[in-house]
mmCIF file of C-alpha atoms and ligand atoms in Angstrom:
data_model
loop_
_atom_site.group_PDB
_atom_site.id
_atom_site.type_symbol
_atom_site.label_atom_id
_atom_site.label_comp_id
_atom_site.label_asym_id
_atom_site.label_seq_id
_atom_site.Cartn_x
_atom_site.Cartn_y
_atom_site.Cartn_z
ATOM 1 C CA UNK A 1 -25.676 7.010 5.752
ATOM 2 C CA UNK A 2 -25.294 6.814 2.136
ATOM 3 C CA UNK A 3 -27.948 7.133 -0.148
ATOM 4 C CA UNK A 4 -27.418 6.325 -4.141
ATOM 5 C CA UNK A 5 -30.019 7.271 -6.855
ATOM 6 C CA UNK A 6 -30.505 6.433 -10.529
ATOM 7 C CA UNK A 7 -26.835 7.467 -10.727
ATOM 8 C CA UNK A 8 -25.336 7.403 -13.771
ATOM 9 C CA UNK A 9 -21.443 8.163 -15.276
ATOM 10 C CA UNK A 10 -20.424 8.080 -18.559
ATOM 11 C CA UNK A 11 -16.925 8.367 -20.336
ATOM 12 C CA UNK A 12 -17.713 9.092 -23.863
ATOM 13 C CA UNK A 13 -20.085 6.463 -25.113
ATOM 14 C CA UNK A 14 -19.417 4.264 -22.509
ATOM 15 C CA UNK A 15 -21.871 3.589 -19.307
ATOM 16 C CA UNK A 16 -19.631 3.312 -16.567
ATOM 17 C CA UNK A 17 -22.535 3.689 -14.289
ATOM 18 C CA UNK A 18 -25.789 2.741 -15.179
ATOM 19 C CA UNK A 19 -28.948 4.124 -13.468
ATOM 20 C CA UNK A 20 -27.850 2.643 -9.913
ATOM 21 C CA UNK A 21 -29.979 3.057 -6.980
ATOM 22 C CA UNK A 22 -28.068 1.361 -3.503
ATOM 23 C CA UNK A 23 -28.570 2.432 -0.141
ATOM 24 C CA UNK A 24 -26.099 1.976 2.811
ATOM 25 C CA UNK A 25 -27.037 2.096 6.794
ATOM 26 C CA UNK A 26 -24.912 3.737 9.021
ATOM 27 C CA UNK A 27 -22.185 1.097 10.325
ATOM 28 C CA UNK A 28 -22.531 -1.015 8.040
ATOM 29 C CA UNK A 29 -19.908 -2.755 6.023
ATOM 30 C CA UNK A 30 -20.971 -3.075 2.278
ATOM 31 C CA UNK A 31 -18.673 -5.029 -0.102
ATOM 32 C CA UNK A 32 -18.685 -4.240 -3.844
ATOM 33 C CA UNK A 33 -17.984 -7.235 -6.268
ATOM 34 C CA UNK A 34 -16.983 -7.169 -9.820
ATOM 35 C CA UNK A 35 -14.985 -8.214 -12.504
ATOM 36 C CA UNK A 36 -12.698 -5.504 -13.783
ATOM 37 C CA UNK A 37 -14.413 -2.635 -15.408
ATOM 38 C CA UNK A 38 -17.825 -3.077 -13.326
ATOM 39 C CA UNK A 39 -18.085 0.191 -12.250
ATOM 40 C CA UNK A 40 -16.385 -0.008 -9.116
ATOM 41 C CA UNK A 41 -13.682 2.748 -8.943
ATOM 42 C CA UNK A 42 -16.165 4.916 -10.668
ATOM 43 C CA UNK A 43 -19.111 4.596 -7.789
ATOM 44 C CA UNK A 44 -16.056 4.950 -5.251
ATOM 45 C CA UNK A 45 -14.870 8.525 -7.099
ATOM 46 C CA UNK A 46 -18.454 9.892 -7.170
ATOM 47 C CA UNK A 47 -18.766 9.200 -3.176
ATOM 48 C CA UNK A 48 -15.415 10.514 -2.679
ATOM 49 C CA UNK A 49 -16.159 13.968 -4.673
ATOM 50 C CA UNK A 50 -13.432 13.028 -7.284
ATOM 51 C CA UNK A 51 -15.827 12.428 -10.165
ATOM 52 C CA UNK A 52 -19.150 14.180 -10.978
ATOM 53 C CA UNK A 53 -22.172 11.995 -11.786
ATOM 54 C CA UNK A 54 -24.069 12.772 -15.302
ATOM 55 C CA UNK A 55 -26.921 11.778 -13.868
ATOM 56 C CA UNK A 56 -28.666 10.996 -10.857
ATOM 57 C CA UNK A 57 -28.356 12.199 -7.039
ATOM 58 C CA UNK A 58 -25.926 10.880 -4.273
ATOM 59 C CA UNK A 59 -26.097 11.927 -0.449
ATOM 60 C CA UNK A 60 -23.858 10.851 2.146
ATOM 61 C CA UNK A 61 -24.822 11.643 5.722
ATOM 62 C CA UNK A 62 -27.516 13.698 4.521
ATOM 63 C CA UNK A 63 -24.888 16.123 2.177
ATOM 64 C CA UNK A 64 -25.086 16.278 -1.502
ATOM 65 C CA UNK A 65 -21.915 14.969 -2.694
ATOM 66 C CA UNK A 66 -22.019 17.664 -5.613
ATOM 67 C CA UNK A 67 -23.245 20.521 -3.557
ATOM 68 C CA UNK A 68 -21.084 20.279 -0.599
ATOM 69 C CA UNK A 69 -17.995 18.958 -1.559
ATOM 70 C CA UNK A 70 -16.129 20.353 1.719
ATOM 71 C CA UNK A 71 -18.250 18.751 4.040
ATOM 72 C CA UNK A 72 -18.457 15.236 2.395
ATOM 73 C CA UNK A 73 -14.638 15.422 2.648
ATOM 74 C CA UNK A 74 -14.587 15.921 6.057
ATOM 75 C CA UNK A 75 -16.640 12.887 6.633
ATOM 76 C CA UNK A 76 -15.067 10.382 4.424
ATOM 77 C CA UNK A 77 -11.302 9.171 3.628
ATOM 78 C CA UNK A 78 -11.021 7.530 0.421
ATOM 79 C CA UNK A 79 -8.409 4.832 -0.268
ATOM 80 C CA UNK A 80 -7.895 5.122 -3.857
ATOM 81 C CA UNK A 81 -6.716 1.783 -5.844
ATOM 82 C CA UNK A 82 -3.211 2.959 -6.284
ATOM 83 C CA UNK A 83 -0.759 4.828 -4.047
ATOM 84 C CA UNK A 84 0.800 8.023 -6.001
ATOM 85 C CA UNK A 85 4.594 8.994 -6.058
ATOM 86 C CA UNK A 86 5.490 9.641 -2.295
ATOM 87 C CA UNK A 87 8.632 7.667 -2.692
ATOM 88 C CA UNK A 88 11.280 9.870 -0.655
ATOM 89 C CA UNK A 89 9.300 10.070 2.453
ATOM 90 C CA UNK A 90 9.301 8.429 5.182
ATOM 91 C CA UNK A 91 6.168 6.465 6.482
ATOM 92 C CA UNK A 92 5.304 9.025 9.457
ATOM 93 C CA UNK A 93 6.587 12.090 7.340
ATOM 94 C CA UNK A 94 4.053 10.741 4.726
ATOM 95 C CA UNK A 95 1.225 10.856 7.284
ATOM 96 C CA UNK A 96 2.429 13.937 8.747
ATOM 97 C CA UNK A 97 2.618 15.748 5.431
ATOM 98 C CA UNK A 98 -1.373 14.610 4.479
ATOM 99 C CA UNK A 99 -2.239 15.266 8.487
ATOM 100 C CA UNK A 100 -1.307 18.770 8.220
ATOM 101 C CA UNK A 101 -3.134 18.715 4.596
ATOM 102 C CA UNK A 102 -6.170 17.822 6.750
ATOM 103 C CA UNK A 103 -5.516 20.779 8.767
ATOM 104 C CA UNK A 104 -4.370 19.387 12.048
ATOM 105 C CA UNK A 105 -2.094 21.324 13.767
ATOM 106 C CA UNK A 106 0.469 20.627 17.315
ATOM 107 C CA UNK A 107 -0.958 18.377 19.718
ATOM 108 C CA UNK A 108 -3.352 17.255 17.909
ATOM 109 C CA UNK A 109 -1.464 15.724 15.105
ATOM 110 C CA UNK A 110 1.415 14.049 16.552
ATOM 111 C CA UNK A 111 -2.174 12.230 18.413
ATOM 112 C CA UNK A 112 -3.928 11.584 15.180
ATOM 113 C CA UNK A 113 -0.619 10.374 13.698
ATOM 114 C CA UNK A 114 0.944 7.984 16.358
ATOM 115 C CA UNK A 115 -3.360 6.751 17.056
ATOM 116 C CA UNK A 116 -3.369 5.561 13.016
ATOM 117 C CA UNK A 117 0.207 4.091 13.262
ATOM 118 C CA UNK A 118 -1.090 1.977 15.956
ATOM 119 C CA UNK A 119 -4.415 0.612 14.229
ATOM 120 C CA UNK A 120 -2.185 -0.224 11.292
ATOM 121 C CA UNK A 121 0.895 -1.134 12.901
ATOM 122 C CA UNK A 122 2.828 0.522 10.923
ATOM 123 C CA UNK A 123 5.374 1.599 14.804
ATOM 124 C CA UNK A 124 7.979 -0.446 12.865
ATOM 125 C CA UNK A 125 8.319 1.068 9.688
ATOM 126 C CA UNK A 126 8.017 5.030 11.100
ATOM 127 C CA UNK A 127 11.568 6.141 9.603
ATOM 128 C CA UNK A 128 11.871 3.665 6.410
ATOM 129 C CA UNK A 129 10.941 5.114 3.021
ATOM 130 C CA UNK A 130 7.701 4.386 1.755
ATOM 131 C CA UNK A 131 9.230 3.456 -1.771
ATOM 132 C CA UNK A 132 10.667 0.563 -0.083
ATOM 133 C CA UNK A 133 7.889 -0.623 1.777
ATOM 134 C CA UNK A 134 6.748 -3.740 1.125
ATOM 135 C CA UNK A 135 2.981 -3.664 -0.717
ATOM 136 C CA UNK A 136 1.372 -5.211 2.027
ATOM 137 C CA UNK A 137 2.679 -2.450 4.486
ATOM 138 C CA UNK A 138 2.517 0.177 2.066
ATOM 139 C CA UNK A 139 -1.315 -0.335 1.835
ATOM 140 C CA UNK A 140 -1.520 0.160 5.120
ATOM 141 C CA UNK A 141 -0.048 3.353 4.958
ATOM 142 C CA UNK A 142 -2.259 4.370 2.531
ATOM 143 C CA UNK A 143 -5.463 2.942 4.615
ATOM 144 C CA UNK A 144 -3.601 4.636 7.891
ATOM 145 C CA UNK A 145 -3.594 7.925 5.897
ATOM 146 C CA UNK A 146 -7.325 7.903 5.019
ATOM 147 C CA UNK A 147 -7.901 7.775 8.501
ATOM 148 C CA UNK A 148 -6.183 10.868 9.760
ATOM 149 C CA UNK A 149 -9.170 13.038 10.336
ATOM 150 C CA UNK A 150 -10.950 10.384 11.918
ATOM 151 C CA UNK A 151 -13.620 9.986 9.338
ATOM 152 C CA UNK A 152 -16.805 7.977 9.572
ATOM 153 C CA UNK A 153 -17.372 6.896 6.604
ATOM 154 C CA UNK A 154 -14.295 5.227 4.845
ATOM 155 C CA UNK A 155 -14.494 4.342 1.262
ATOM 156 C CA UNK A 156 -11.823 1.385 -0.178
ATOM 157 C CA UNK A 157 -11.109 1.081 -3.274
ATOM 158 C CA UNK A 158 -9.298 -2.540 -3.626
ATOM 159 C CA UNK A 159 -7.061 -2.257 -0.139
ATOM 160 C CA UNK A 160 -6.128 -6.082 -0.484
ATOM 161 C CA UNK A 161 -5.617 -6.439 -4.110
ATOM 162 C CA UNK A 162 -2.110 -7.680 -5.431
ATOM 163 C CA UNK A 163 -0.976 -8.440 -1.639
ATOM 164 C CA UNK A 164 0.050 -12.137 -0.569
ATOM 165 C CA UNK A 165 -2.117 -13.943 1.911
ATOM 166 C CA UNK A 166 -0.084 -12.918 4.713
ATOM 167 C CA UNK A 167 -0.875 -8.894 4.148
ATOM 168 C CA UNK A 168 -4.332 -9.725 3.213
ATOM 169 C CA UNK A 169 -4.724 -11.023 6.611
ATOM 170 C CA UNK A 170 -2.898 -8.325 8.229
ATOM 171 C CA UNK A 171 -5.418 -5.841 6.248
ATOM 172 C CA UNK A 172 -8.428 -7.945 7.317
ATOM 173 C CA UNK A 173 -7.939 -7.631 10.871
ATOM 174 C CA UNK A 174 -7.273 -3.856 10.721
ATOM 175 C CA UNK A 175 -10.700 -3.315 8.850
ATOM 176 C CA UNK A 176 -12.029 -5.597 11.608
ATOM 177 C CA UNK A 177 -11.248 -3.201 13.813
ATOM 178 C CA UNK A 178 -12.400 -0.435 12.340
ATOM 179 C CA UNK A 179 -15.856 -1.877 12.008
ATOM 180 C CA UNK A 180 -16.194 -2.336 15.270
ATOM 181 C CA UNK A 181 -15.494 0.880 15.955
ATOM 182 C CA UNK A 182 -18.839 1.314 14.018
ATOM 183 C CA UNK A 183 -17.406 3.055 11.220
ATOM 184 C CA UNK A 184 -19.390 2.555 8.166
ATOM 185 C CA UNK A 185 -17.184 1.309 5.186
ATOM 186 C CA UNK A 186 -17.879 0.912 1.297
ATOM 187 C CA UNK A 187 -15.128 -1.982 0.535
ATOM 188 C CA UNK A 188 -14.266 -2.928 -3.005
ATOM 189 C CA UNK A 189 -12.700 -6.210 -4.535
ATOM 190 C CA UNK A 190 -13.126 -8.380 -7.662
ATOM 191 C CA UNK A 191 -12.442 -11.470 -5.339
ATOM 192 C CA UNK A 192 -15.406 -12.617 -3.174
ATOM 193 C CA UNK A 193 -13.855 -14.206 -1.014
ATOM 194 C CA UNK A 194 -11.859 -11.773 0.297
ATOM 195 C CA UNK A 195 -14.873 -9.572 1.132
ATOM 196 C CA UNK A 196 -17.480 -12.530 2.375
ATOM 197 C CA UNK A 197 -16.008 -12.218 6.385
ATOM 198 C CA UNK A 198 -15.920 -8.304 6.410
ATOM 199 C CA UNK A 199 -19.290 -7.550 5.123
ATOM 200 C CA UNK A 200 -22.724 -6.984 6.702
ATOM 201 C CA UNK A 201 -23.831 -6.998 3.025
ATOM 202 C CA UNK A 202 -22.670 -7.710 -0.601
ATOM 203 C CA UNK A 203 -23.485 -5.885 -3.630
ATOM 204 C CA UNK A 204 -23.194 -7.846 -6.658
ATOM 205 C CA UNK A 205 -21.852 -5.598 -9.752
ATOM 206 C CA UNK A 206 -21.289 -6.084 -13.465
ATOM 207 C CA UNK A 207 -21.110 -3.783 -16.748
ATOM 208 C CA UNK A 208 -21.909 -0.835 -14.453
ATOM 209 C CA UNK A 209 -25.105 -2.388 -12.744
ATOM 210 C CA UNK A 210 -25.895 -4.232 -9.065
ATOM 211 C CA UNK A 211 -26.801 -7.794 -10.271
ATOM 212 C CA UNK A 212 -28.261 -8.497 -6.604
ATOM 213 C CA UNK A 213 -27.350 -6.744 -3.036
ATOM 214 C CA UNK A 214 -27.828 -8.861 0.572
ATOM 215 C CA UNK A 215 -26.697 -10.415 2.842
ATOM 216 C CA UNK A 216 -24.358 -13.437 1.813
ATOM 217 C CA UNK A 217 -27.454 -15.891 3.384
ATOM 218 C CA UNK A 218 -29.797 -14.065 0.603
ATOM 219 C CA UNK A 219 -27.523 -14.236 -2.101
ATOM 220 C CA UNK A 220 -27.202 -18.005 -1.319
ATOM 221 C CA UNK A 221 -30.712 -18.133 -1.249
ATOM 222 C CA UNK A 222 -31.609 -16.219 -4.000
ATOM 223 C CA UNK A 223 -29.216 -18.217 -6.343
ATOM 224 C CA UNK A 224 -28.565 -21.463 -5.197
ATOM 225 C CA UNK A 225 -31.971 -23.089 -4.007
ATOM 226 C CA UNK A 226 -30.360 -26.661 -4.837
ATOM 227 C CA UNK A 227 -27.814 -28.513 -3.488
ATOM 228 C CA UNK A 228 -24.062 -28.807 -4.924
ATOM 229 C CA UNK A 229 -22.156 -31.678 -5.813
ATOM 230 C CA UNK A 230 -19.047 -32.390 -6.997
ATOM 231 C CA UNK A 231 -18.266 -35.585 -8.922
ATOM 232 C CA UNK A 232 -14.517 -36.684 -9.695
ATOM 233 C CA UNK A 233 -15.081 -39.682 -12.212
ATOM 234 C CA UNK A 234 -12.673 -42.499 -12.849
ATOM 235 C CA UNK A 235 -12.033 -41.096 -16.097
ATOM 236 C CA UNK A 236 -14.924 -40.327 -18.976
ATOM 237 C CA UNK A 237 -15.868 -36.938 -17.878
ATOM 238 C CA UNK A 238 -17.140 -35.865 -20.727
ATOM 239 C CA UNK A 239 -19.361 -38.913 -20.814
ATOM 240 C CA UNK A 240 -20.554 -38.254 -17.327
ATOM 241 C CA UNK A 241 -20.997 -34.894 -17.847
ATOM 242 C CA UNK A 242 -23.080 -36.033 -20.493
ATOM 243 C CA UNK A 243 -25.169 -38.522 -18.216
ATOM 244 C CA UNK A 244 -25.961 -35.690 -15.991
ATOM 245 C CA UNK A 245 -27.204 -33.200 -18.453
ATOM 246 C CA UNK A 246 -29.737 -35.310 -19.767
ATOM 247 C CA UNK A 247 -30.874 -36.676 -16.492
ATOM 248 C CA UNK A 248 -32.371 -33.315 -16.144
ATOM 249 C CA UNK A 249 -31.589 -33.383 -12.646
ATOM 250 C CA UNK A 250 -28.903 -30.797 -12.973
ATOM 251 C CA UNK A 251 -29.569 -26.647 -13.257
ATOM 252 C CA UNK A 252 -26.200 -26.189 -13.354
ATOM 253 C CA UNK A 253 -23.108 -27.410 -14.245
ATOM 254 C CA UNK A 254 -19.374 -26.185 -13.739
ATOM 255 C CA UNK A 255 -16.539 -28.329 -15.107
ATOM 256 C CA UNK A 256 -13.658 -28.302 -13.365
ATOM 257 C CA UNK A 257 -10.784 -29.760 -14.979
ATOM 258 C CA UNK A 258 -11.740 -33.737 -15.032
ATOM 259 C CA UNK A 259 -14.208 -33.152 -12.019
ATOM 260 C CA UNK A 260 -18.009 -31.916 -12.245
ATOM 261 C CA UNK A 261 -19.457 -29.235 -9.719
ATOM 262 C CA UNK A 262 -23.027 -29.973 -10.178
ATOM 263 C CA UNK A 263 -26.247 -27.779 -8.817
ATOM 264 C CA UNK A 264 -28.917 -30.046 -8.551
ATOM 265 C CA UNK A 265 -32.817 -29.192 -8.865
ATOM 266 C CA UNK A 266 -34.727 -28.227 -5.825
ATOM 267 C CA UNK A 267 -36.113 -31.745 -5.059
ATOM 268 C CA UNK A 268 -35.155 -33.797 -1.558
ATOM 269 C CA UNK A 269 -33.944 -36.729 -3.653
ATOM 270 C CA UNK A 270 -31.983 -35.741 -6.316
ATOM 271 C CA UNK A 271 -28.390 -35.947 -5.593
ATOM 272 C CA UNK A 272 -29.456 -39.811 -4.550
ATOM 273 C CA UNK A 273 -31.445 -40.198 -7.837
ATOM 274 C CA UNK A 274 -28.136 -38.514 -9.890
ATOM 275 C CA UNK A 275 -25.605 -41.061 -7.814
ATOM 276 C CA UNK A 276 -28.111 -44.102 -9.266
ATOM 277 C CA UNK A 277 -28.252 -42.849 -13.010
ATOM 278 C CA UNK A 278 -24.450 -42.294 -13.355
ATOM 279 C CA UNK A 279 -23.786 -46.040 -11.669
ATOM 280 C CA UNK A 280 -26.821 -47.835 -14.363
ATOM 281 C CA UNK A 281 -24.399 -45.891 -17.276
ATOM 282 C CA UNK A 282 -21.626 -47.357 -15.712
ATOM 283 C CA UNK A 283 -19.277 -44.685 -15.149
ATOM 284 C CA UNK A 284 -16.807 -44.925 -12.544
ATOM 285 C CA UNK A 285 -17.047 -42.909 -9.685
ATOM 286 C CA UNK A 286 -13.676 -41.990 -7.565
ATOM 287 C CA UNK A 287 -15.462 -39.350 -5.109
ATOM 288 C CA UNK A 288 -19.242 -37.933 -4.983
ATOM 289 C CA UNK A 289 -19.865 -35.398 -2.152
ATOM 290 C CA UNK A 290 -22.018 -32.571 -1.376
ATOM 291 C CA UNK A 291 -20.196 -29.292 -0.940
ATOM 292 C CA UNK A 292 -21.424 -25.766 0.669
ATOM 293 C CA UNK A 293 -22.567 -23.620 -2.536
ATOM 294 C CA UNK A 294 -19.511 -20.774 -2.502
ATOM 295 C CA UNK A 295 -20.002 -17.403 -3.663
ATOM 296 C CA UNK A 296 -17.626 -17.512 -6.106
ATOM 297 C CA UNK A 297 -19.693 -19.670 -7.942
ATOM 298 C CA UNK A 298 -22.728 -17.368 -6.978
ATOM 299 C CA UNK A 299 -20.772 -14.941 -9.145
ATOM 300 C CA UNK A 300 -20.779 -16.815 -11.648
ATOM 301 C CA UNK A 301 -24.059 -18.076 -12.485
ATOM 302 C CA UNK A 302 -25.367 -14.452 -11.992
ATOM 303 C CA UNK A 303 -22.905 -13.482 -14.607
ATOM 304 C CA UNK A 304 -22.967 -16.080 -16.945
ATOM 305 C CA UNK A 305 -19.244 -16.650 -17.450
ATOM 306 C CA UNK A 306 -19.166 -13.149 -18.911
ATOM 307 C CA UNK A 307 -16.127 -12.337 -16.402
ATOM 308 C CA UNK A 308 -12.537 -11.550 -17.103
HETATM 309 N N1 ADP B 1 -11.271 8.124 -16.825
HETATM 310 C C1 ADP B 1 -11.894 7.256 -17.625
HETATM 311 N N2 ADP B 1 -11.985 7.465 -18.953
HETATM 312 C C2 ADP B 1 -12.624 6.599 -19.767
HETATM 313 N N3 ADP B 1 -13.216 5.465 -19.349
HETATM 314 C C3 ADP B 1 -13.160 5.182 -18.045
HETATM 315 C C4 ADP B 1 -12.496 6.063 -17.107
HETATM 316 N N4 ADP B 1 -12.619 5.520 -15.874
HETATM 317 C C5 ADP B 1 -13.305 4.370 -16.046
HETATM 318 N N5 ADP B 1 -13.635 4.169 -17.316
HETATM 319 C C6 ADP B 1 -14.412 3.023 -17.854
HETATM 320 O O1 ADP B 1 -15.560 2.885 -17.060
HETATM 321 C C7 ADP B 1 -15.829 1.509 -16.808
HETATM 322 C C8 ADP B 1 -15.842 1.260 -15.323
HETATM 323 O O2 ADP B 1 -14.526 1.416 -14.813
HETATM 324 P P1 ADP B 1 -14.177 1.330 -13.269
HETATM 325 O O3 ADP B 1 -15.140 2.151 -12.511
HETATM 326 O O4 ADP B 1 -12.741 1.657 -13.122
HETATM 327 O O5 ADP B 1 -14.441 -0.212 -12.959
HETATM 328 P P2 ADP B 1 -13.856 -1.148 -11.814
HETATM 329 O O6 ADP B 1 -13.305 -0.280 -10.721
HETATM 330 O O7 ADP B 1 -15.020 -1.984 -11.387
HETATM 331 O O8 ADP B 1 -12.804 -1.982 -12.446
HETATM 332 C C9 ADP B 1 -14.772 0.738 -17.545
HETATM 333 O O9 ADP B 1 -15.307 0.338 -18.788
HETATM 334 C C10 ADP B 1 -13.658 1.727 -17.719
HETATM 335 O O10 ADP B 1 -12.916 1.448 -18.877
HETATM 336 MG MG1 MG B 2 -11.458 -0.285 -9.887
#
């Protein structure tokens, strides 16, 4: 459905895009990952005909996002990372105003309108303004208006970020639904988390470049091939800490306040042979237990730290 190659974007000196290749299947759900200033927003702009690429080639459904600008429009709604100044409206003047932008006239309108209100609940809000509209509801005014034309592609930048848990569910369930209407979405967010039940895939991204793209099982995989641990000494973490580094038994680890995550080796035995060494140095051990390797943590291995 979407098909990215060598593209590259620049502002000024600065590679905001660098040489990216990444290919997308038609229902699929693909979330983008990064740390602020990846190159998110910028990919997201390119697909949505906002920004033009300085290099490279990008087609979506087969159409040259530079070449045919009208028709990639017609198959796409982009949720941009921030709303715009629509304050005075009402919610269902705000999607009637962008419906009949979209060229959707009588009948047809008041359909598309009331079917978007529905998917995103927004029934109860139809006469309030949108400039006091909560965030969480407000996004989904903005994620209700991108899907006016009935587009199937959908491209979203952020949706969830800034809300409280409660929206974030509220947005999660919506997109849930929209996947299974086999709509293929391009979802962005510099929390994992939030992406890792919604996506068919992940795509990894830092400093304008995909670290690593699968499936969350492949990303484990690819990353973690040991086992995790996390130690909460007595007290004496940095001595412990110390213990474990030179056991050599460790390929990575994360400290955590006064507790130790620890990534052991590959070998059967190790988080047995690590659990002997720190009781022979004598350090005492409140909790030792084996925890599922998160993505999070993924994240940050592949990126070193180097995250804002
Ligand atoms: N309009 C712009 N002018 C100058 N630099 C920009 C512009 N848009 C983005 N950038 C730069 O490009 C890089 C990528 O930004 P962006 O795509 O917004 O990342 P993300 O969405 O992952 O946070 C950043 O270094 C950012 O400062
Ligand atoms: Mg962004």
């Amino acid at each position: 459905m979407i098909r990215i190659q060598n593209l590259t974007k620049r502002f000024g000196d600065r590679v905001a895009v660098d040489n990216l290749d990444l290919e997308i299947e038609s229902g699929e759900t693909l979330g983008v990952v990064g740390p602020n200033g990846a190159g998110k927003t910028t990919i997201f702009k390119v697909l949505a005909t906002l920004a033009k690429p300085d290099g490279g080639q990008v087609w979506l459904g087969g159409l040259d996002v530079v070449e045919q600008v009208a028709q990639v429009r017609r198959r796409i709604g982009y949720m941009p990372d921030a709303f715009g100044a629509y304050d005075l409206f009402s919610a269902s003047e705000y999607l009637d105003y962008f419906a009949a932008a979209y060229g959707l006239r009588g009948q047809a309108r008041v359909a598309a309108i009331r079917g978007v209100m529905d998917l995103c609940d927004l029934g109860p809000v139809r006469d309030e303004a949108v400039g006091f509209l909560s965030r969480g509801i407000r996004q989904r005014l903005l994620l209700a208006k991108t899907l006016l034309h009935d587009p199937d592609v959908l491209i979203l930048d952020e949706p969830a970020s800034g809300l409280d848990p409660r929206a974030r569910i509220e947005i999660r369930a919506v997109l849930l639904e929209l996947k299974k209407m086999g709509k293929t979405i391009l979802i962005s967010s510099h929390i994992l988390s939030e992406l890792a039940q919604l996506s068919t895939r992940v795509a990894l991204m830092e400093k304008g470049k995909l670290l690593a793209v699968g499936g969350l099982a492949d990303l484990h995989g690819m990353i973690t091939t040991g086992r995790m641990i996390r130690l909460v000494p007595r007290k004496e973490t940095d001595r412990a800490e110390e213990v474990v580094r030179s056991s050599g038994l460790a390929k990575e680890i994360f400290r955590e306040g006064d507790e130790l995550l620890i990534v052991t080796e590959d070998g059967e035995g190790d988080p047995d042979r690590l659990l002997t060494l720190l009781l022979e140095a004598k350090i005492g051990i409140q909790s030792y237990a084996e925890e599922e390797p998160d993505l999070e943590r993924i994240f940050l291995r592949l990126t070193r730290g180097d995250i804002q």
